[in-house]
Coordinates of C-alpha atoms and ligand atoms in Angstrom, one line a residue:
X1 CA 122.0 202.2 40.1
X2 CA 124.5 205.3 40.0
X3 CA 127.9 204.0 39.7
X4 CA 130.5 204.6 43.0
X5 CA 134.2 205.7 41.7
X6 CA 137.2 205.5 43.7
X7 CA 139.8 207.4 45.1
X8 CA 143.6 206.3 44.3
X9 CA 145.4 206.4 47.4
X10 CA 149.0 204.8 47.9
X11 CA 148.5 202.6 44.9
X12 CA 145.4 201.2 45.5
X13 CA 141.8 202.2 45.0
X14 CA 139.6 203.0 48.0
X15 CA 136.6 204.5 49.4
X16 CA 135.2 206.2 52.4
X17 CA 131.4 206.0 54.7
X18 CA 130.4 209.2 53.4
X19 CA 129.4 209.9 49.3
X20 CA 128.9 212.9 47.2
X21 CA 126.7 213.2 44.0
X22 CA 127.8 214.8 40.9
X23 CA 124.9 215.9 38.4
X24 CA 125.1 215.9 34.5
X25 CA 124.4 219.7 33.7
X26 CA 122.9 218.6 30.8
X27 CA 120.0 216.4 32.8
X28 CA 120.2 217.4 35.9
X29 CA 120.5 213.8 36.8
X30 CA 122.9 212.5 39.6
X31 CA 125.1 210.6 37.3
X32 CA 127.7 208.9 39.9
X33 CA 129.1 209.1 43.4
X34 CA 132.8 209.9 44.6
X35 CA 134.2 209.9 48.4
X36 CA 134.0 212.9 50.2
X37 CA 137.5 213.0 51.9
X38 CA 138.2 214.9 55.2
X39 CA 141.4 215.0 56.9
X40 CA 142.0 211.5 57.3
X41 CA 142.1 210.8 53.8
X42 CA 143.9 213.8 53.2
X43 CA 146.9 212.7 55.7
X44 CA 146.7 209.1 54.4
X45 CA 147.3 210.3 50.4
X46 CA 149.6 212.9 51.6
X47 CA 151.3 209.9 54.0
X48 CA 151.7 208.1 50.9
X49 CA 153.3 210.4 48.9
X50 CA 156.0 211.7 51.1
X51 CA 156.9 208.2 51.5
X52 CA 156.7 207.5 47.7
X53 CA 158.8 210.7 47.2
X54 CA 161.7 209.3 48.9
X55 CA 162.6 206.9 45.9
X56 CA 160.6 208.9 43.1
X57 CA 163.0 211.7 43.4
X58 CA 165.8 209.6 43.0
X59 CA 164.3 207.1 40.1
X60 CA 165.9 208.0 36.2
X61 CA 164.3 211.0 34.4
X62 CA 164.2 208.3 31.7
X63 CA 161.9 205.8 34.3
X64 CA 159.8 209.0 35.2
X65 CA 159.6 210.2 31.0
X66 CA 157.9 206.4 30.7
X67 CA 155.4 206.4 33.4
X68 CA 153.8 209.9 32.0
X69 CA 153.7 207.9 28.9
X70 CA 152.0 205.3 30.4
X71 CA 149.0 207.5 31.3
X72 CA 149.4 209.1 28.4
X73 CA 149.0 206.0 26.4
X74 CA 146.1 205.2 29.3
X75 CA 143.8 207.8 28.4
X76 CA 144.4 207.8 24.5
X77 CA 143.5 203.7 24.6
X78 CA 140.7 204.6 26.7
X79 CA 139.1 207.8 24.8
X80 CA 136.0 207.3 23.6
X81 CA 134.7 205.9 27.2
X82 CA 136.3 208.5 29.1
X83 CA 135.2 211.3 26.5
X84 CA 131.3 210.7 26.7
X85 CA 132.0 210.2 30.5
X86 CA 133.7 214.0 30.4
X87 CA 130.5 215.0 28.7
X88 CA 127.8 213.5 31.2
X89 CA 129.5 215.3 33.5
X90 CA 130.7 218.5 32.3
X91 CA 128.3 219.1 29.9
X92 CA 131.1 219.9 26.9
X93 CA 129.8 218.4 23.6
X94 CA 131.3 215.0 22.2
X95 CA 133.9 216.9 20.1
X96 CA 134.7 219.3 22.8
X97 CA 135.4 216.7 25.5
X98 CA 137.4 214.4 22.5
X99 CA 139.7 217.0 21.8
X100 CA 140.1 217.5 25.8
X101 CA 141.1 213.8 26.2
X102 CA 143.3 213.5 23.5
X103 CA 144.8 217.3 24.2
X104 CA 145.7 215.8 27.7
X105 CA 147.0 213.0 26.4
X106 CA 149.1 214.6 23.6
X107 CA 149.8 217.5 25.6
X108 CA 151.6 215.0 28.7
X109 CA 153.8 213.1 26.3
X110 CA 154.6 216.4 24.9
X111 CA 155.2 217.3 28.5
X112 CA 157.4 214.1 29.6
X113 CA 160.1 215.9 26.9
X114 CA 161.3 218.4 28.9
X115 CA 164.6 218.5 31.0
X116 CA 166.1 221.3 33.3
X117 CA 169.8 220.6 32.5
X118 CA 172.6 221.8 35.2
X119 CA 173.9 225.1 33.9
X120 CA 177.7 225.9 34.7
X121 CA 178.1 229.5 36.5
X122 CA 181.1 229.7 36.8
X123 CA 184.5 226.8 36.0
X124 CA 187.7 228.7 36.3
X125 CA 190.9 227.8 38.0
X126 CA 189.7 228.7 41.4
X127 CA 186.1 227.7 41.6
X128 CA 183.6 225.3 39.8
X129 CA 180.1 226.5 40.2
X130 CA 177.0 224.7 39.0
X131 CA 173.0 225.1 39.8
X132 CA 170.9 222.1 39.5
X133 CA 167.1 221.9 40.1
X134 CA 165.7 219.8 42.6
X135 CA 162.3 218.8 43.6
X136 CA 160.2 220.4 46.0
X137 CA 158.4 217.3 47.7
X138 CA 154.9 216.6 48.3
X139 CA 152.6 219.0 45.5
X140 CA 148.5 219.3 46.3
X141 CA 147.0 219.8 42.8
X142 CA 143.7 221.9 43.2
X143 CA 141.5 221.7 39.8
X144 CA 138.1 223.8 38.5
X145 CA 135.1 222.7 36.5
X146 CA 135.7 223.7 33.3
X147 CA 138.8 221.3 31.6
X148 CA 138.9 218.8 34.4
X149 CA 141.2 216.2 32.8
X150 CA 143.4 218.6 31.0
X151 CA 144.1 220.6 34.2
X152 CA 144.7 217.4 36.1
X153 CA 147.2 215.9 33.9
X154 CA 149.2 219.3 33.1
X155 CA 149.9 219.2 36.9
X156 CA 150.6 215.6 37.7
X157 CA 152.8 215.3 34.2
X158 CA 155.6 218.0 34.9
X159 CA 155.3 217.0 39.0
X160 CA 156.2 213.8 37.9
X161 CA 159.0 215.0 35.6
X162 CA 160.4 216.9 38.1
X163 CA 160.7 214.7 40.9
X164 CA 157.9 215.9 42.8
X165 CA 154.6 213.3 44.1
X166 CA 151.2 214.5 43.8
X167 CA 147.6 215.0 46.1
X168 CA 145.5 215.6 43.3
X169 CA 141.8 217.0 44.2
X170 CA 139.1 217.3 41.2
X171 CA 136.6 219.8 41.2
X172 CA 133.6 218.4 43.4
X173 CA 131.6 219.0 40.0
X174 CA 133.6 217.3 37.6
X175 CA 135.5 214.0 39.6
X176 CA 133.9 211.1 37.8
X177 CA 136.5 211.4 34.1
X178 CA 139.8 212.1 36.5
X179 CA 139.1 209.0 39.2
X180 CA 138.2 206.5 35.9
X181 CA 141.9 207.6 35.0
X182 CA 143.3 207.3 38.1
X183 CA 141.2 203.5 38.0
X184 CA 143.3 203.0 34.7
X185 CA 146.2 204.2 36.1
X186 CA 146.9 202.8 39.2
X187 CA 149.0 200.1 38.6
X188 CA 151.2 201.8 35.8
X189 CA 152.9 204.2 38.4
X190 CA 154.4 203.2 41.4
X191 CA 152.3 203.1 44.7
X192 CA 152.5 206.8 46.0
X193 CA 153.4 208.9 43.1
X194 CA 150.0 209.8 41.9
X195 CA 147.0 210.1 44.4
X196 CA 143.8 211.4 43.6
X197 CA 141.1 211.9 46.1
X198 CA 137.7 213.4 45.8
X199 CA 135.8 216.2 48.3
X200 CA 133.9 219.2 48.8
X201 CA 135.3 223.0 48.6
X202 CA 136.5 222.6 52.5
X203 CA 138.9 219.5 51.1
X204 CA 140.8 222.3 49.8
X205 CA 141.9 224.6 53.1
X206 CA 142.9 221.2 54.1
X207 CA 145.5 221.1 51.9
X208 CA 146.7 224.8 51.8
X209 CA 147.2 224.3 55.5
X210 CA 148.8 220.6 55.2
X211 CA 152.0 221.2 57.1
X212 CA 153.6 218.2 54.9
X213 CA 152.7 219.4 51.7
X214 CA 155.7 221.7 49.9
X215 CA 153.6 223.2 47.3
X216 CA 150.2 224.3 45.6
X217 CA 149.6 224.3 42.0
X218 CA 146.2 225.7 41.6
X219 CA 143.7 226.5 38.8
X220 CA 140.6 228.2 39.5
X221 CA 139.1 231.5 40.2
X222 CA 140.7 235.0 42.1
X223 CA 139.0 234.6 45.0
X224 CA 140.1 231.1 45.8
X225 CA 143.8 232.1 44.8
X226 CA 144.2 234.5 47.2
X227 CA 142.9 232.9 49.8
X228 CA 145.0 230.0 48.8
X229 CA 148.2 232.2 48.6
X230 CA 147.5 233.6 52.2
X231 CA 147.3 229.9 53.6
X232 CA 150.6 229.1 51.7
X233 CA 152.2 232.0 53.4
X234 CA 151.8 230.0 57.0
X235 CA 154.7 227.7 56.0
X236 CA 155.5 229.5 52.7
X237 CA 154.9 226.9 50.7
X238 CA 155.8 227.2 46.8
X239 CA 152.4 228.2 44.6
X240 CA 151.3 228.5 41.1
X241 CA 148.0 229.8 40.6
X242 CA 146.4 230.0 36.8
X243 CA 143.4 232.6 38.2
X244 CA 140.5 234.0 36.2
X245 CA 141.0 236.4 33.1
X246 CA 138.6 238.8 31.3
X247 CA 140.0 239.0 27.5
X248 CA 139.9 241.3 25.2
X249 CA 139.5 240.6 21.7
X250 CA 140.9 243.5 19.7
X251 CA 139.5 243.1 15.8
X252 CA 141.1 245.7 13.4
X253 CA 139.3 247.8 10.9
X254 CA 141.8 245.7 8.7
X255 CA 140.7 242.5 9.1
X256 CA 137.9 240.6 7.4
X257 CA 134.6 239.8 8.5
X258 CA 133.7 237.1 6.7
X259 CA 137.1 235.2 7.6
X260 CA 137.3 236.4 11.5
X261 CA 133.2 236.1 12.6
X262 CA 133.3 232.6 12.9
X263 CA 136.7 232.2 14.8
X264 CA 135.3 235.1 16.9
X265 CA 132.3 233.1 17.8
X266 CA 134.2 230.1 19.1
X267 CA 136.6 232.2 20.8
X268 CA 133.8 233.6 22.9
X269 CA 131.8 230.5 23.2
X270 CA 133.3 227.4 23.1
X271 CA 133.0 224.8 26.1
X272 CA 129.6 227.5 26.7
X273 CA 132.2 230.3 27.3
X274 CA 133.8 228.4 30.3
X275 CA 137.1 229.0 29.6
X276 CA 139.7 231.3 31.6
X277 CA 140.8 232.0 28.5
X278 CA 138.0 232.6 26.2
X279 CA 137.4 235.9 24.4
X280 CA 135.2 237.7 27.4
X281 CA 135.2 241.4 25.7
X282 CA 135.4 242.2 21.9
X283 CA 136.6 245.4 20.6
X284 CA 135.7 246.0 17.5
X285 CA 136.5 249.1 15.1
X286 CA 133.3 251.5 14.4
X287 CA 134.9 251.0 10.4
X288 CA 133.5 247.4 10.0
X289 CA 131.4 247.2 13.7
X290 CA 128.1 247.0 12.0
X291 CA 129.0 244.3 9.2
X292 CA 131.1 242.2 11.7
X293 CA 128.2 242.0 14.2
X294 CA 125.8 240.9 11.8
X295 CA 128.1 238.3 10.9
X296 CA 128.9 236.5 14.3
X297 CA 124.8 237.1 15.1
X298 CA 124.5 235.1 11.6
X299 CA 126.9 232.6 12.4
X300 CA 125.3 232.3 16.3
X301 CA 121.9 231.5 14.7
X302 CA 123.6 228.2 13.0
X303 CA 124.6 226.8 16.3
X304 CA 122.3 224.3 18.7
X305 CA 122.8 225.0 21.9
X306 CA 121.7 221.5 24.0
X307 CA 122.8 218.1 25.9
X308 CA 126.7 217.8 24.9
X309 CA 125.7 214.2 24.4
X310 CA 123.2 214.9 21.3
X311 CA 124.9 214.8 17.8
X312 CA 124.5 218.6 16.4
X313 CA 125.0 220.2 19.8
X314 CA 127.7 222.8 19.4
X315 CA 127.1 224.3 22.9
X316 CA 126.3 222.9 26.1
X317 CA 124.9 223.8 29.4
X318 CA 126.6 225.8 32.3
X319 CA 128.4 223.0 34.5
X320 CA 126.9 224.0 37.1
X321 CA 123.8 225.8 38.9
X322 CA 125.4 228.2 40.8
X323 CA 127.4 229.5 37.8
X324 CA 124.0 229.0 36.0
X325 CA 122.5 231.7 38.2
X326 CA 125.6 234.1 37.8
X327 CA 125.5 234.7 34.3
X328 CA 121.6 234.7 34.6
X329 CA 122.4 237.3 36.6
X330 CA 124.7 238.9 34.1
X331 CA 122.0 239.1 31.7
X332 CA 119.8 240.4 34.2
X333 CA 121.7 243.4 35.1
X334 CA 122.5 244.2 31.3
X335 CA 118.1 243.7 30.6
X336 CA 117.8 246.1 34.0
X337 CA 120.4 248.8 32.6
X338 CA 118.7 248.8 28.8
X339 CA 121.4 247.3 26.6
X340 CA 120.6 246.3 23.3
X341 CA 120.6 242.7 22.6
X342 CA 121.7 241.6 19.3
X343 CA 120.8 237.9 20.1
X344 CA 119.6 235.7 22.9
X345 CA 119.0 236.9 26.1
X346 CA 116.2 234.8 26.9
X347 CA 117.1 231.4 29.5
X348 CA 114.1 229.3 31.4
X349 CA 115.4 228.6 34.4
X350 CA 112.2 226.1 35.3
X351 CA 113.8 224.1 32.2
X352 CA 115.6 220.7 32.6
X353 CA 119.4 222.0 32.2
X354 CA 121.6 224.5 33.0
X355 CA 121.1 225.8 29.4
X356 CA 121.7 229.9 28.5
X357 CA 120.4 230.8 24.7
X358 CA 123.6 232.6 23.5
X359 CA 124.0 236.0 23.9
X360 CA 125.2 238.4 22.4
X361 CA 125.3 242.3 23.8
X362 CA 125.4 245.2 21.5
X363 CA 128.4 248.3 22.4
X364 CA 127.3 248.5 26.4
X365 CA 129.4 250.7 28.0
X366 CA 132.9 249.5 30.2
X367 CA 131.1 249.7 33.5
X368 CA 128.2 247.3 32.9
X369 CA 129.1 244.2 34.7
X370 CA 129.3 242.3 31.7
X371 CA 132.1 243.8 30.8
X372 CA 133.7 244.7 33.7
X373 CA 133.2 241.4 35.3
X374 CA 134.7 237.5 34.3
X375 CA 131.1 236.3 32.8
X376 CA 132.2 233.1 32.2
X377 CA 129.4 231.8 29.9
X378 CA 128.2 231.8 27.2
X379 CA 127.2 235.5 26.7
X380 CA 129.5 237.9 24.2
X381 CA 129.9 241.7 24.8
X382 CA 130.5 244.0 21.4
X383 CA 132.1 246.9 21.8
X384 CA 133.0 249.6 19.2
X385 CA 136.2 251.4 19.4
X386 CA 138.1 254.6 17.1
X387 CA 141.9 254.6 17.7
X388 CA 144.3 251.9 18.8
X389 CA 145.5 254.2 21.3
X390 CA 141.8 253.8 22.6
X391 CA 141.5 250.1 22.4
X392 CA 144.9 249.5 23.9
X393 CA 143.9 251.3 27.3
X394 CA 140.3 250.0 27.4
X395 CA 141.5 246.3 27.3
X396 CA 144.5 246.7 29.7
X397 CA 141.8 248.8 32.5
X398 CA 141.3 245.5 34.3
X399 CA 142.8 243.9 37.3
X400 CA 142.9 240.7 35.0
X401 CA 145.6 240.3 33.0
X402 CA 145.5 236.5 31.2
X403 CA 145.3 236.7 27.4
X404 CA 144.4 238.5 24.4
X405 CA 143.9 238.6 21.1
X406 CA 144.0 240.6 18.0
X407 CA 142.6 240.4 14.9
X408 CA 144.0 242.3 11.5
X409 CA 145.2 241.9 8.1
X410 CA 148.7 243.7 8.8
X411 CA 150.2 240.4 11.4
X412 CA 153.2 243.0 12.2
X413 CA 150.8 245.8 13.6
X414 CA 148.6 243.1 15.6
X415 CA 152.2 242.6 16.9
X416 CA 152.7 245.9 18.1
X417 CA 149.3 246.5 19.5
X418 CA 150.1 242.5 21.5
X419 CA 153.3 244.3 22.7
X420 CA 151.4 246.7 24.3
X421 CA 148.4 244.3 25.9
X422 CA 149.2 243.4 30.0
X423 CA 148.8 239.9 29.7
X424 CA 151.1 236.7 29.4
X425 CA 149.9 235.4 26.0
X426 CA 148.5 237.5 23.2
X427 CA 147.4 235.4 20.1
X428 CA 147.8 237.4 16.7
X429 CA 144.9 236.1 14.1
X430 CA 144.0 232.7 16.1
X431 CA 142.7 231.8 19.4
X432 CA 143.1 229.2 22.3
X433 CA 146.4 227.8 20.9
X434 CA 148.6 226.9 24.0
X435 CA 152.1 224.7 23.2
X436 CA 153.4 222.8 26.0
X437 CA 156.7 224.2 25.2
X438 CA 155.9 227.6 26.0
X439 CA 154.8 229.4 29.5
X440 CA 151.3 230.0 30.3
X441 CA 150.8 232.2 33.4
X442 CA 148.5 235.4 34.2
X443 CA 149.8 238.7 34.6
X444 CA 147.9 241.0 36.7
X445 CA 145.5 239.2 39.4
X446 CA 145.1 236.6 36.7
X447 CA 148.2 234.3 38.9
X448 CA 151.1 233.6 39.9
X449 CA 154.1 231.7 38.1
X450 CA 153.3 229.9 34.8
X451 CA 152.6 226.5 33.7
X452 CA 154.0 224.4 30.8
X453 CA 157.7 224.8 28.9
X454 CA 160.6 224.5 31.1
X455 CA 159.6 227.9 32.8
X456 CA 156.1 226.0 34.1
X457 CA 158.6 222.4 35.0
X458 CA 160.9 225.2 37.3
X459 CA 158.3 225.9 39.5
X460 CA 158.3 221.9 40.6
X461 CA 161.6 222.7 41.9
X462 CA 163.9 224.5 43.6
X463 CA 167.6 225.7 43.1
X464 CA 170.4 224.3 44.2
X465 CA 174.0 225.9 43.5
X466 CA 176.9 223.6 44.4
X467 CA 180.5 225.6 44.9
X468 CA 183.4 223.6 44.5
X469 CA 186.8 225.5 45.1
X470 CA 189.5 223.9 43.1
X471 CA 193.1 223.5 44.6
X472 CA 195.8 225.1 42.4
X473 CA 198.1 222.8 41.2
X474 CA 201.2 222.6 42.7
X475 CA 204.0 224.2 40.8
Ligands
NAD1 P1 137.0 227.7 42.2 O1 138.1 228.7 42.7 O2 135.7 227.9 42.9 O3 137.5 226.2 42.5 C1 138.6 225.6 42.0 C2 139.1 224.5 42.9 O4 139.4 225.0 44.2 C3 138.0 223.4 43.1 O5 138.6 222.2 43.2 C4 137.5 223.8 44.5 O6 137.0 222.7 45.2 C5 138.8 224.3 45.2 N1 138.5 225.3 46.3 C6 137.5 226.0 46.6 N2 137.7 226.8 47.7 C7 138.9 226.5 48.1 C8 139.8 227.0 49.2 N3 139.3 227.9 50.0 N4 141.0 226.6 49.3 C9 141.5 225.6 48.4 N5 140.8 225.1 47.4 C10 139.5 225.5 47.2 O7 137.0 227.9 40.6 P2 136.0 227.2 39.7 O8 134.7 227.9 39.8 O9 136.0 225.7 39.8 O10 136.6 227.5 38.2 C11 136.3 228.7 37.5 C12 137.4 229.7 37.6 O11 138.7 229.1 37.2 C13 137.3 230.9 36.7 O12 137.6 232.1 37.3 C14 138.3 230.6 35.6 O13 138.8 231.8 34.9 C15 139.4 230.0 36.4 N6 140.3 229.2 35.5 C16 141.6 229.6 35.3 C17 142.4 228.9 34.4 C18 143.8 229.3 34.1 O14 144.6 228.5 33.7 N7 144.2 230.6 34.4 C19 141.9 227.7 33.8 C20 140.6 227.3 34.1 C21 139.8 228.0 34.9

């Protein structure tokens, strides 16, 4: 019997006629059922949280702080259930979908912090100026595949902070984790604040187009932000979009390959390469190409690639087939055009799974689509480079422009070389660190406004500047 989930609308769970599967990549088994929400739904969730928003926006920050802590505290109680759920779906291994559970937990309390304080513009005898933020309104919360619960919570926490109420959609792929949490949650926030409601790509339009929603906060690919960004302009509702990157990975003829192969692997193929930020193109220099190669190929044949659910699995499957096909398609091309391979290369797609053998492509040149294209998988292009002048220009050719990295044993030359990388974050010696404290948006086509710190919180709300003229006293 697969297991029906819920949507959480107004409070209280509910369901509609119509169902959708959702498939563990790993099995290709339909592992549970979620409602597949049209515009009714839609207008009822959004009903409920205009109506909530009228006394959210008004509770204490200090009653708001303790209700992200209560699903905070939710999913940490809940971990190891909701973990091994994450995985059946998403296809992560058991450590990889642990540290997602307790990252969104850890990274909402961490959240719940933050203030935006009234700043003073201007108190002198004449005039008393102030600016205070307030919330936008109703927020629709679009989510991808590929960190389902951590992209969920990191926009309900800081609309929640702000002010704002939420229409949270999950990724039609990846709903089952997100509506066991909003089953856990439901009576720990008051009716409204929170909904969560399930649906195919078309739920999505819906929502851009919702003439009582106030804002988007969307993570997923290009494609769908711009589209997204050109319904918003209809009403011109307030967006963030966190869009699709292509990385570069800069490693320096200074750095070590014995300490920086390993950390180079992961950066390139952890959660199967599914990550906007994951290391998509590494530059390496010609100096120590050859020795640094062999070493991630050495490290690469250690690693099991299998069902996330399996002890000793270190990479999963694709989450999903379409996206299985792409990067088939990726390796395809690269087989076609008569790149080298160093390792992998090799899928069966009449297999059980969405499984790809890593791969790892020796120096093709910038043009080959695995390069110039977002691969997202787990498939690793090496490319050997002179000059930093070189390196620097090769990794900012792209309309992407999410994160970086590079790699060296002079810290305050990686700095100068991440000074010159077009992309909002550039990590120096380490990978896939993001602090809640600090903004993470895309430069470039890679979005549009920033999430986390108080810069991500602002984009909840909008600017108010109250002007009071003071009356001289009289003489
Ligand atoms: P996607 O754009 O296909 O889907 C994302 C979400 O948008 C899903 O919930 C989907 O149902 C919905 N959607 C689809 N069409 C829509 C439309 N026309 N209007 C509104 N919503 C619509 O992306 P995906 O394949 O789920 O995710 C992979 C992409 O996400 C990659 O490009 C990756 O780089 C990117 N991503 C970016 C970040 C970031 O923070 N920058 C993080 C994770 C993933």
């Amino acid at each position: 019997m697969v297991t029906q989930y819920k949507n959480l609308i107004g409070g209280k769970m509910v369901t509609t006629d119509r169902m959708l599967d959702v498939v563990n990549p790993a099995t290709e088994q339909v592992i549970g059922q979620v409602p597949a929400c049209g515009k009714a739904e839609l207008d009822e969730a959004v009903a409920a949280a205009r109506a909530a928003f009228k006394t959210w926006k008004n509770t204490p920050i200090e009653e708001r702080r303790a209700a992200i802590m209560a699903i905070s505290g939710a999913i940490k109680e809940n971990a190891e259930e909701l973990y091994r759920l994450l995985t059946s779906e998403q296809g992560k291994p058991h450590d990889q979908a642990k540290g997602e559970i307790y990252g969104a937990a850890g990274m909402s309390a961490a959240q719940s912090t933050l203030s935006l304080d009234d700043e003073i513009n201007e108190d002198s005898d004449t005039r008393l100026s102030r600016t205070r933020r307030v919330p936008v309104g109703v927020v629709a919360g679009i989510v991808p595949w590929n960190f389902p619960v951590m992209m969920a919570v990191q926009k309900i926490a800081p609309a929640m902070l702000s002010g704002c109420t939420i229409v949270l959609k999950p990724s039609p792929f990846t709903p089952l984790t997100t509506l066991r949490i909003a089953e856990l949650i439901a009576d720990k926030v008051p009716a409204g604040v929170v909904n969560i409601i399930t649906g195919e790509d078309d739920l999505g339009p819906l929502m851009t187009s919702h003439p009582d929603i106030d804002k988007i906060t969307f993570t997923g690919s290009t494609a769908t932000g711009k589209k997204i960004m050109e319904g918003a302009s209809a009403d011109l509702k307030r967006i963030t979009l966190e869009l699709g990157g292509n990385d570069a990975s800069i490693v320096l003829p200074d750095a070590d390959p014995k300490k920086v192969a390993e950390q180079l692997f992961w950066s390139s193929f952890s959660n199967a390469g599914q990550i906007c930020v994951a290391a998509k193109r590494v530059y390496i220099h010609e100096d120590i190409y050859d020795e640094l190669s062999a070493a991630i190929v050495e490290y690469a044949k250690t690693v099991t690639v299998g069902d996330g659910a399996q002890q000793g699995t270190g990479v999963g499957p694709i989450q999903n087939k379409k996206q299985y096909e792409r990067v088939l398609e990726l390796i395809e091309d690269a087989k076609d055009n008569g790149y080298k391979f160093l390792l992998g290369g090799n899928a069966d797609p009449s297999g059980t799974g969405y499984f790809v053998p890593l791969t790892i492509i020796d120096n093709p040149p910038e043009d080959a689509r695995i390069v110039a294209e977002e691969q997202f998988g787990p498939v690793m292009p090496l490319m050997k480079f002179s000059t930093e002048e070189e390196v620097i220009a090769r990794a900012n050719a792209s309309e992407y422009g999410l994160a970086g990295a590079v790699w060296t044993g002079n810290p305050d030359n990686g700095v100068k070389i991440a000074e010159q990388l077009e992309t909002g974050t550039v990590w120096v010696n380490e990978y896939l660190h993001l602090s809640p404290f600090a903004p993470f948006g895309g430069h470039k086509q890679s979005g549009f406004g920033a999430e986390y710190g108080k810069e991500g919180l602002k984009e909840f709300t909008y600017s108010q500047v109250i002007t009071v003229k003071k009356e001289k006293a009289p003489a």
